[in-house]
Amino acid sequence: MESKTFDVVIIGAGAAGLMAALEIVLTGKSVAVIEAKEKAGGRIFTFHNDDGYPVELGAEFVHGNLPITKELLKKAGIKITPVRGSIWQYKDGRLAEQEDFIDDYSDLEKKFKELSQDIPVAEFLSAHLAGAKYEELRFSLKNYVEGYYAADLNRASTFSLRNELAKSDDEQYRIEGGYLQLVNHLEQRCKENGVQFYFSQAVLQLHWKKSNVEAVTVQNSVRAKKALITVSVGVLQNGGIEFFPALPEKKLAAQNLGFGHVVKTILSFDDAFWKDKELTAGKDLTDLNFLFSMEQIPTWWTQHPKKQAILVGWLGGPRADVFDTVNKENVIQKALYSLSQIFNIDVLQLSQKLKSGQMHNWSADLHFCGAYSYEVVNGKGFMQTVLQPVDGTVYFAGEGLHHGPEIGTVEAALNSGREVAYQLIANF
Ligand SMILES: Cc1cc2nc3c(=O)[nH]c(=O)nc-3n(C[C@H](O)[C@H](O)[C@H](O)COP(=O)(O)OP(=O)(O)OC[C@H]3O[C@@H](n4cnc5c(N)ncnc54)[C@H](O)[C@@H]3O)c2cc1C
């Protein structure tokens, strides 16, 4: 057992935990961070492929001009590159270019105006966008909500979709050298200021009474005056940490929040075969960015404007939750099969071009139990219940507990970590 009593113990060294640790330690408080994985970052999970190129199995994009992310990138001297290129869809055996993620926005805007109260997106599609006229729009919206939000259409909030689409012309960026650079910067600053890290230790139990907590792992037990829990909403939903005394209202409220599923596949090829016009019926996909389809792995993107011959496959939403990923090679085969359909290329020929394949099923990883949060109808009240500190002693933060529109992002995690850290400091 660690003999020292810290001012604060933080559980989880993802973006929220690191941001909070830094803010708290900078006020002179002693901070311990306990992390289940062997390194920091959580759902920021960059690795280098055989060519040494950084690819992302977790967060990949900076969605717009986000204040905290930009502030940190600037401080760390890390560069970003705008994401550019064309958007395509493969449907009914044909490749066709789209102008944007949602082409028919003006029609949709009118339909949004018909809504006086929030309803699930599935209900919106059937009640407000029925019939052949809107088939294309329903296809794009379903792809967007299941893919981008990783959400269940039967629960996702239409108001939140409306708000998201209204600002979706924001520029997207990638971080040069990978998202992990941001994590390394935060971790280094935490260490320089004396934060004590415990890696490869999952907290199993948190014992608490006013101004006194004990976080118990298999190897260790860390005492502090306050605890900040930054594990994912999925871990809270599944009772990944046992509280003594129990906090059943937190678990129940978390279970009412939306937490989506994603299987992400990264395939590195010998050459960027999608630029070969013979495979695309003469269509020019040289600047391909995103491609949407109805295949088993439906959404694909490139690293454009970077030249790497990499395709990222994405399966999001409820289908990802039930997708069999026990055998990685099977998933890679399914991904190749999806591409072989889209590009009308023999799957064997495609496998011969494959240099390496990676896959991560975030729902099957017990330290996450899913990918990221999305807004459900009337979800704010449940979020508030989870956020409410317990007896000025146990606090909660993380991407899914962020009030703003960036829920489900790194920015949301940073924001939540910082905001709850301020609240916790003020309560000492
Ligand atoms: C596939 C995927 C793609 C994404 N794409 C993007 C994107 O392009 N842009 C974007 O902005 N965001 C994206 N996100 C979302 C973004 O990654 C997250 O919102 C953000 O990283 C969450 O940070 P967090 O600190 O709230 O949680 P986490 O990163 O989950 O951190 C929580 C930490 O707690 C640890 N933990 C869990 N249980 C325990 C325990 N019992 N004891 C100790 N430690 C524990 C976990 O290991 C983890 O490190 C993506 C996420 C995924 C999964």
Coordinates of C-alpha atoms and ligand atoms in Angstrom, one line a residue:
M1 CA 0.0 0.0 0.0
E2 CA 1.2 3.5 -0.8
S3 CA 1.8 5.2 2.6
K4 CA 1.3 8.8 1.4
T5 CA -2.2 10.4 1.3
F6 CA -2.5 12.5 -1.8
D7 CA -4.8 15.5 -2.2
V8 CA -6.4 14.0 -5.3
V9 CA -6.4 10.6 -6.9
I10 CA -7.5 10.5 -10.5
I11 CA -8.7 7.3 -12.1
G12 CA -7.8 7.1 -15.8
A13 CA -5.0 8.8 -17.8
G14 CA -7.0 9.6 -20.9
A15 CA -7.4 13.2 -22.2
A16 CA -9.7 14.2 -19.3
G17 CA -7.6 12.6 -16.6
L18 CA -4.4 14.2 -17.8
M19 CA -5.9 17.6 -18.3
A20 CA -7.4 17.5 -14.8
A21 CA -4.2 16.2 -13.3
L22 CA -2.2 19.1 -14.8
E23 CA -4.7 21.8 -13.7
I24 CA -4.8 20.4 -10.1
V25 CA -1.1 19.9 -9.7
L26 CA -0.4 23.5 -10.9
T27 CA -2.4 24.8 -7.9
G28 CA 0.2 23.0 -5.6
K29 CA -2.0 20.0 -4.7
S30 CA -0.5 16.5 -4.8
V31 CA -1.9 14.3 -7.4
A32 CA -1.8 10.5 -8.2
V33 CA -3.1 9.1 -11.5
I34 CA -4.0 5.4 -11.7
E35 CA -4.3 3.9 -15.2
A36 CA -5.4 0.4 -16.2
K37 CA -3.4 0.4 -19.4
E38 CA 0.4 0.3 -19.6
K39 CA 0.5 3.9 -21.0
A40 CA -1.5 7.1 -21.1
G41 CA -3.9 8.2 -23.8
G42 CA -7.0 6.0 -23.4
R43 CA -9.0 6.3 -26.6
I44 CA -6.2 8.3 -28.1
F45 CA -4.3 5.3 -29.5
T46 CA -1.7 6.1 -32.1
F47 CA 0.7 3.4 -33.4
H48 CA 3.2 3.3 -36.2
N49 CA 2.7 0.9 -39.1
D50 CA 5.6 -1.0 -40.8
D51 CA 6.5 2.1 -42.8
G52 CA 6.8 4.2 -39.6
Y53 CA 3.6 6.2 -40.4
P54 CA 1.4 7.1 -37.5
V55 CA -2.0 5.6 -37.7
E56 CA -4.9 6.1 -35.3
L57 CA -6.9 3.2 -33.9
G58 CA -8.8 5.7 -31.7
A59 CA -9.3 9.5 -32.2
E60 CA -8.0 10.7 -35.5
F61 CA -9.5 14.1 -36.4
V62 CA -9.6 17.5 -34.8
H63 CA -13.2 18.6 -35.6
G64 CA -12.9 22.3 -36.2
N65 CA -11.2 25.2 -34.5
L66 CA -11.4 23.8 -30.9
P67 CA -10.1 26.1 -28.2
I68 CA -8.4 23.8 -25.7
T69 CA -7.0 21.4 -28.3
K70 CA -5.5 24.3 -30.3
E71 CA -4.2 25.9 -27.1
L72 CA -2.3 22.7 -26.2
L73 CA -1.1 22.1 -29.7
K74 CA 0.3 25.6 -29.8
K75 CA 2.0 25.2 -26.4
A76 CA 3.6 21.9 -27.5
G77 CA 4.6 23.2 -31.0
I78 CA 2.6 20.4 -32.7
K79 CA 1.4 21.1 -36.3
I80 CA -1.9 20.1 -37.8
T81 CA -2.9 19.4 -41.4
P82 CA -6.3 20.2 -42.9
V83 CA -8.3 17.1 -44.1
R84 CA -9.2 17.6 -47.8
G85 CA -10.5 15.6 -50.7
S86 CA -13.7 14.3 -52.3
I87 CA -16.5 12.3 -50.8
W88 CA -18.0 9.3 -52.6
Q89 CA -20.7 6.8 -52.1
Y90 CA -21.0 3.2 -53.5
K91 CA -24.7 2.3 -53.9
D92 CA -26.5 0.0 -56.2
G93 CA -23.3 -1.1 -57.8
R94 CA -22.1 2.4 -58.7
L95 CA -19.6 4.9 -57.4
A96 CA -21.0 8.5 -57.3
E97 CA -19.4 11.6 -55.9
Q98 CA -21.2 13.6 -53.1
E99 CA -20.8 17.3 -52.5
D100 CA -20.8 16.9 -48.8
F101 CA -21.6 14.4 -46.1
I102 CA -25.2 15.4 -46.4
D103 CA -26.0 16.7 -49.9
D104 CA -29.6 17.7 -49.5
Y105 CA -29.2 20.1 -46.6
S106 CA -31.9 22.7 -47.5
D107 CA -34.7 20.1 -47.6
L108 CA -33.5 18.8 -44.3
E109 CA -33.4 22.2 -42.7
K110 CA -37.1 22.7 -43.5
K111 CA -37.9 19.3 -42.0
F112 CA -35.9 20.2 -38.8
K113 CA -38.1 23.3 -38.5
E114 CA -41.2 21.1 -38.3
L115 CA -40.0 19.8 -35.0
S116 CA -41.3 21.4 -31.8
Q117 CA -39.7 18.8 -29.5
D118 CA -36.8 16.4 -29.6
I119 CA -37.4 12.9 -31.0
P120 CA -35.1 10.0 -31.8
V121 CA -33.5 10.2 -35.2
A122 CA -35.2 6.9 -36.3
E123 CA -38.6 8.5 -35.6
F124 CA -37.6 11.6 -37.5
L125 CA -36.6 9.6 -40.5
S126 CA -39.9 7.6 -40.6
A127 CA -42.3 10.5 -39.7
H128 CA -40.7 13.4 -41.5
L129 CA -38.6 11.9 -44.3
A130 CA -40.8 9.1 -45.6
G131 CA -41.1 8.0 -49.2
A132 CA -39.0 7.6 -52.3
K133 CA -38.2 11.3 -52.5
Y134 CA -36.1 11.2 -49.4
E135 CA -34.5 7.8 -49.9
E136 CA -31.1 9.4 -50.6
L137 CA -31.3 11.7 -47.7
R138 CA -32.3 8.8 -45.3
F139 CA -29.3 6.8 -46.6
S140 CA -26.9 9.7 -45.9
L141 CA -28.4 10.5 -42.5
K142 CA -28.4 6.9 -41.4
N143 CA -24.7 6.6 -42.4
Y144 CA -23.9 9.9 -40.6
V145 CA -25.6 9.0 -37.3
E146 CA -24.5 5.4 -37.1
G147 CA -21.1 6.1 -38.6
Y148 CA -20.0 9.5 -37.3
Y149 CA -22.0 9.4 -34.0
A150 CA -21.5 5.7 -33.6
A151 CA -25.1 6.0 -32.4
D152 CA -28.3 3.9 -32.2
L153 CA -30.9 5.7 -34.4
N154 CA -33.6 4.7 -32.0
R155 CA -32.0 6.7 -29.2
A156 CA -29.9 9.5 -30.8
S157 CA -31.3 13.0 -30.4
T158 CA -32.6 14.8 -33.6
F159 CA -31.9 18.2 -32.0
S160 CA -28.3 17.3 -31.5
L161 CA -28.1 16.1 -35.1
R162 CA -29.6 19.4 -36.2
N163 CA -27.1 21.4 -34.2
E164 CA -24.2 19.3 -35.4
L165 CA -25.1 19.7 -39.1
A166 CA -25.5 23.4 -38.7
K167 CA -21.9 23.7 -37.9
S168 CA -20.5 20.8 -40.0
D169 CA -18.8 23.1 -42.5
D170 CA -16.0 23.4 -39.9
E171 CA -12.6 22.5 -41.1
Q172 CA -11.2 19.1 -40.0
Y173 CA -7.6 18.5 -39.2
R174 CA -5.1 15.7 -38.4
I175 CA -2.3 16.0 -36.0
E176 CA 1.2 15.7 -37.5
G177 CA 3.0 12.8 -36.0
G178 CA -0.3 11.5 -34.5
Y179 CA -2.7 12.4 -31.7
L180 CA -0.4 10.7 -29.2
Q181 CA 1.8 13.8 -29.4
L182 CA -0.9 15.7 -27.5
V183 CA -1.0 13.0 -24.8
N184 CA 2.8 13.0 -24.5
H185 CA 2.8 16.7 -24.0
L186 CA 0.3 16.6 -21.2
E187 CA 1.9 13.6 -19.6
Q188 CA 5.3 15.2 -19.6
R189 CA 4.0 18.4 -18.1
C190 CA 2.2 16.5 -15.4
K191 CA 5.4 14.6 -14.6
E192 CA 7.5 17.7 -14.5
N193 CA 5.1 19.1 -12.0
G194 CA 5.2 16.1 -9.7
V195 CA 2.1 14.0 -10.7
Q196 CA 2.6 10.4 -9.6
F197 CA 1.5 7.9 -12.2
Y198 CA 0.6 4.2 -11.6
F199 CA 0.2 2.4 -14.9
S200 CA -1.1 -1.2 -15.6
Q201 CA -3.2 -1.0 -12.5
A202 CA -7.0 -1.1 -12.9
V203 CA -8.9 0.3 -9.9
L204 CA -11.3 -2.4 -8.8
Q205 CA -12.8 -0.6 -5.8
L206 CA -13.2 2.9 -4.5
H207 CA -13.9 3.2 -0.8
W208 CA -15.0 6.7 0.2
K209 CA -16.2 8.8 3.1
K210 CA -16.1 12.6 3.3
S211 CA -12.6 13.9 2.4
N212 CA -11.2 10.4 2.5
V213 CA -10.9 7.9 -0.4
E214 CA -9.0 4.7 -1.0
A215 CA -8.6 3.5 -4.6
V216 CA -7.8 -0.3 -4.6
T217 CA -6.1 -2.1 -7.4
V218 CA -4.8 -5.7 -7.4
Q219 CA -1.3 -4.6 -6.6
N220 CA -1.9 -1.4 -4.6
S221 CA -4.1 0.9 -2.6
V222 CA -3.8 4.7 -3.0
R223 CA -5.3 7.1 -0.4
A224 CA -6.4 10.7 -1.1
K225 CA -8.7 13.4 0.1
K226 CA -10.7 13.5 -3.1
A227 CA -11.2 11.2 -6.1
L228 CA -11.8 12.1 -9.7
I229 CA -13.2 9.3 -11.9
T230 CA -12.5 9.8 -15.6
V231 CA -13.3 6.3 -17.0
S232 CA -15.6 6.1 -20.0
V233 CA -19.4 6.2 -19.7
G234 CA -19.3 2.5 -20.9
V235 CA -17.2 1.5 -17.9
L236 CA -19.6 3.4 -15.6
Q237 CA -22.6 1.6 -17.3
N238 CA -21.0 -1.8 -16.7
G239 CA -20.0 -1.1 -13.1
G240 CA -16.3 -1.4 -13.9
I241 CA -15.4 0.2 -10.5
E242 CA -17.2 -0.9 -7.3
F243 CA -18.0 1.9 -4.9
F244 CA -18.1 1.5 -1.1
P245 CA -20.7 2.8 -0.1
A246 CA -22.4 2.0 -3.4
L247 CA -23.5 4.8 -5.8
P248 CA -26.4 3.1 -7.7
E249 CA -27.8 6.4 -8.9
K250 CA -24.6 7.1 -10.9
K251 CA -24.7 3.7 -12.6
L252 CA -28.4 4.0 -13.4
A253 CA -28.0 7.5 -14.8
A254 CA -24.9 6.4 -16.9
Q255 CA -27.0 3.6 -18.3
N256 CA -29.4 6.1 -19.7
L257 CA -26.7 8.0 -21.5
G258 CA -25.8 7.2 -25.2
F259 CA -22.5 5.4 -25.6
G260 CA -21.7 4.1 -29.1
H261 CA -19.8 1.2 -30.7
V262 CA -17.0 1.3 -33.3
V263 CA -14.9 -1.3 -35.0
K264 CA -12.0 0.5 -36.6
T265 CA -9.8 -1.3 -39.2
I266 CA -6.6 0.0 -40.8
L267 CA -5.3 -1.5 -43.9
S268 CA -1.9 -0.6 -45.4
F269 CA -1.4 -1.5 -49.1
D270 CA 1.5 -1.7 -51.6
D271 CA -0.2 0.9 -53.7
A272 CA -3.2 3.2 -53.7
F273 CA -5.3 0.9 -56.0
W274 CA -8.4 3.2 -55.7
K275 CA -6.6 5.7 -57.9
D276 CA -6.6 3.2 -60.7
K277 CA -9.5 4.3 -63.0
E278 CA -9.9 0.8 -64.4
L279 CA -11.2 -0.2 -61.0
T280 CA -13.5 2.7 -60.6
A281 CA -15.3 2.6 -64.0
G282 CA -13.3 5.6 -65.1
K283 CA -14.2 7.7 -62.0
D284 CA -11.3 9.9 -60.7
L285 CA -10.7 9.0 -57.0
T286 CA -7.2 10.4 -56.8
D287 CA -8.2 12.9 -54.1
L288 CA -10.5 10.4 -52.3
N289 CA -11.2 11.4 -48.7
F290 CA -14.4 9.6 -47.5
L291 CA -16.4 6.7 -49.1
F292 CA -19.7 5.5 -47.9
S293 CA -21.3 2.2 -48.8
M294 CA -23.7 -0.5 -47.5
E295 CA -21.0 -3.2 -47.3
Q296 CA -20.2 -5.1 -44.0
I297 CA -17.5 -2.5 -43.3
P298 CA -19.4 0.4 -44.8
T299 CA -17.3 3.6 -44.3
W300 CA -13.8 4.1 -45.6
W301 CA -11.3 7.0 -45.7
T302 CA -7.8 7.7 -46.9
Q303 CA -5.0 9.8 -45.5
H304 CA -5.4 12.4 -48.3
P305 CA -3.6 14.8 -48.8
K306 CA -0.9 12.5 -47.5
K307 CA 0.1 9.9 -50.1
Q308 CA 0.2 6.8 -47.9
A309 CA -1.6 3.8 -49.4
I310 CA -3.8 3.3 -46.3
L311 CA -7.5 2.8 -46.1
V312 CA -9.3 3.1 -42.8
G313 CA -12.5 1.1 -42.4
W314 CA -15.2 2.1 -40.0
L315 CA -18.2 0.2 -38.7
G316 CA -20.2 2.3 -36.2
G317 CA -23.4 2.0 -34.2
P318 CA -25.4 -1.1 -33.1
R319 CA -24.0 -3.3 -35.9
A320 CA -20.5 -2.8 -34.5
D321 CA -21.7 -4.0 -31.1
V322 CA -22.7 -7.4 -32.5
F323 CA -19.9 -7.7 -35.1
D324 CA -17.8 -10.8 -34.5
T325 CA -14.2 -9.6 -33.9
V326 CA -12.9 -12.6 -31.9
N327 CA -10.6 -13.4 -34.8
K328 CA -8.7 -10.4 -36.1
E329 CA -7.8 -12.2 -39.4
N330 CA -11.5 -12.8 -40.1
V331 CA -12.3 -9.1 -39.6
I332 CA -9.4 -8.1 -42.0
Q333 CA -10.9 -10.6 -44.5
K334 CA -14.3 -9.1 -44.2
A335 CA -12.8 -5.6 -44.6
L336 CA -11.0 -6.8 -47.8
Y337 CA -14.2 -8.4 -49.1
S338 CA -16.1 -5.0 -48.6
L339 CA -13.4 -3.2 -50.6
S340 CA -13.5 -5.9 -53.3
Q341 CA -17.2 -5.3 -53.8
I342 CA -16.8 -1.5 -53.9
F343 CA -13.9 -1.6 -56.3
N344 CA -14.9 -4.7 -58.2
I345 CA -11.6 -6.3 -57.6
D346 CA -10.9 -9.9 -56.8
V347 CA -10.4 -10.3 -53.0
L348 CA -7.3 -12.5 -53.5
Q349 CA -5.7 -9.9 -55.7
L350 CA -6.5 -7.3 -53.0
S351 CA -5.0 -9.5 -50.2
Q352 CA -1.8 -9.8 -52.2
K353 CA -1.6 -6.0 -52.1
L354 CA -2.1 -5.9 -48.4
K355 CA 1.0 -5.1 -46.3
S356 CA -0.6 -5.1 -42.9
G357 CA -3.9 -4.8 -41.2
Q358 CA -4.9 -3.7 -37.7
M359 CA -8.3 -3.7 -36.0
H360 CA -9.7 -2.5 -32.7
N361 CA -13.1 -3.3 -31.3
W362 CA -13.6 -0.7 -28.6
S363 CA -16.7 -2.3 -27.2
A364 CA -14.8 -5.6 -26.6
D365 CA -12.1 -3.7 -24.6
L366 CA -13.2 -3.9 -20.9
H367 CA -11.4 -0.6 -20.1
F368 CA -13.7 1.3 -22.5
C369 CA -16.8 -0.9 -23.2
G370 CA -17.6 1.2 -26.3
A371 CA -16.2 4.0 -28.4
Y372 CA -17.7 7.4 -27.5
S373 CA -20.8 9.2 -26.3
Y374 CA -23.7 10.6 -28.3
E375 CA -26.6 12.7 -27.2
V376 CA -29.9 10.9 -26.5
V377 CA -33.3 12.5 -26.2
N378 CA -33.6 14.1 -22.8
G379 CA -30.0 12.9 -21.8
K380 CA -28.9 16.2 -20.1
G381 CA -30.6 15.3 -16.8
F382 CA -28.9 11.9 -16.6
M383 CA -25.5 13.6 -17.4
Q384 CA -26.1 16.1 -14.6
T385 CA -26.8 13.2 -12.1
V386 CA -23.5 11.5 -13.0
L387 CA -21.6 14.8 -12.8
Q388 CA -22.9 15.8 -9.4
P389 CA -20.0 15.4 -6.9
V390 CA -20.6 13.0 -4.0
D391 CA -20.2 14.7 -0.6
G392 CA -17.5 17.1 -2.1
T393 CA -15.3 14.0 -2.3
V394 CA -16.0 11.8 -5.4
Y395 CA -16.0 13.7 -8.8
F396 CA -16.7 12.5 -12.3
A397 CA -15.4 13.8 -15.7
G398 CA -14.8 12.6 -19.3
E399 CA -15.9 13.2 -22.8
G400 CA -19.4 11.9 -22.2
L401 CA -20.0 14.3 -19.3
H402 CA -19.3 17.4 -21.3
H403 CA -22.2 19.9 -21.7
G404 CA -21.2 21.4 -25.0
P405 CA -21.8 20.3 -28.6
E406 CA -18.4 18.5 -28.9
I407 CA -19.6 15.5 -26.9
G408 CA -17.7 12.4 -27.9
T409 CA -14.5 14.1 -28.8
V410 CA -11.0 14.7 -27.4
E411 CA -12.0 18.4 -27.0
A412 CA -15.0 17.4 -24.9
A413 CA -12.7 15.2 -22.6
L414 CA -10.2 18.0 -22.2
N415 CA -12.9 20.5 -21.5
S416 CA -14.6 18.3 -19.0
G417 CA -11.3 17.4 -17.2
R418 CA -10.5 21.1 -16.9
E419 CA -14.0 22.2 -15.8
V420 CA -14.3 19.5 -13.1
A421 CA -10.7 20.1 -11.9
Y422 CA -11.6 23.8 -11.3
Q423 CA -14.7 22.8 -9.4
L424 CA -12.7 20.3 -7.3
I425 CA -10.0 22.8 -6.5
A426 CA -12.6 25.4 -5.4
N427 CA -14.0 22.8 -3.0
F428 CA -10.8 22.2 -1.0
Ligands
LIG1 C1 -12.5 4.6 -32.7 C2 -12.6 6.0 -32.1 C3 -12.4 7.1 -32.9 C4 -12.5 8.4 -32.4 N1 -12.3 9.5 -33.2 C5 -12.2 10.7 -32.7 C6 -11.8 11.8 -33.5 O1 -11.6 11.6 -34.7 N2 -11.8 13.0 -32.9 C7 -12.1 13.2 -31.6 O2 -12.0 14.4 -31.1 N3 -12.4 12.2 -30.8 C8 -12.5 10.9 -31.3 N4 -12.8 9.9 -30.5 C9 -13.2 10.1 -29.1 C10 -12.1 10.4 -28.2 O3 -11.0 9.5 -28.4 C11 -12.6 10.4 -26.8 O4 -13.7 11.2 -26.7 C12 -11.5 10.8 -25.8 O5 -10.2 10.4 -26.1 C13 -12.0 10.4 -24.4 O6 -11.1 10.8 -23.4 P1 -11.5 10.5 -21.9 O7 -10.3 10.9 -21.1 O8 -12.8 11.1 -21.5 O9 -11.7 8.9 -21.7 P2 -10.6 7.7 -22.0 O10 -9.7 8.0 -23.1 O11 -11.5 6.5 -22.1 O12 -9.8 7.7 -20.7 C14 -10.2 6.9 -19.6 C15 -9.0 6.1 -19.1 O13 -9.5 5.3 -18.0 C16 -8.8 4.1 -18.0 N5 -9.6 3.1 -17.2 C17 -10.7 2.5 -17.4 N6 -11.1 1.7 -16.4 C18 -10.1 1.9 -15.4 C19 -10.0 1.4 -14.1 N7 -10.8 0.6 -13.5 N8 -8.8 1.8 -13.4 C20 -7.9 2.6 -13.9 N9 -8.1 3.1 -15.2 C21 -9.2 2.8 -15.9 C22 -8.8 3.7 -19.4 O14 -7.8 2.8 -19.7 C23 -8.5 5.1 -20.1 O15 -7.1 5.3 -20.3 C24 -12.7 8.6 -31.0 C25 -12.8 7.5 -30.2 C26 -12.8 6.2 -30.7 C27 -12.9 5.0 -29.8

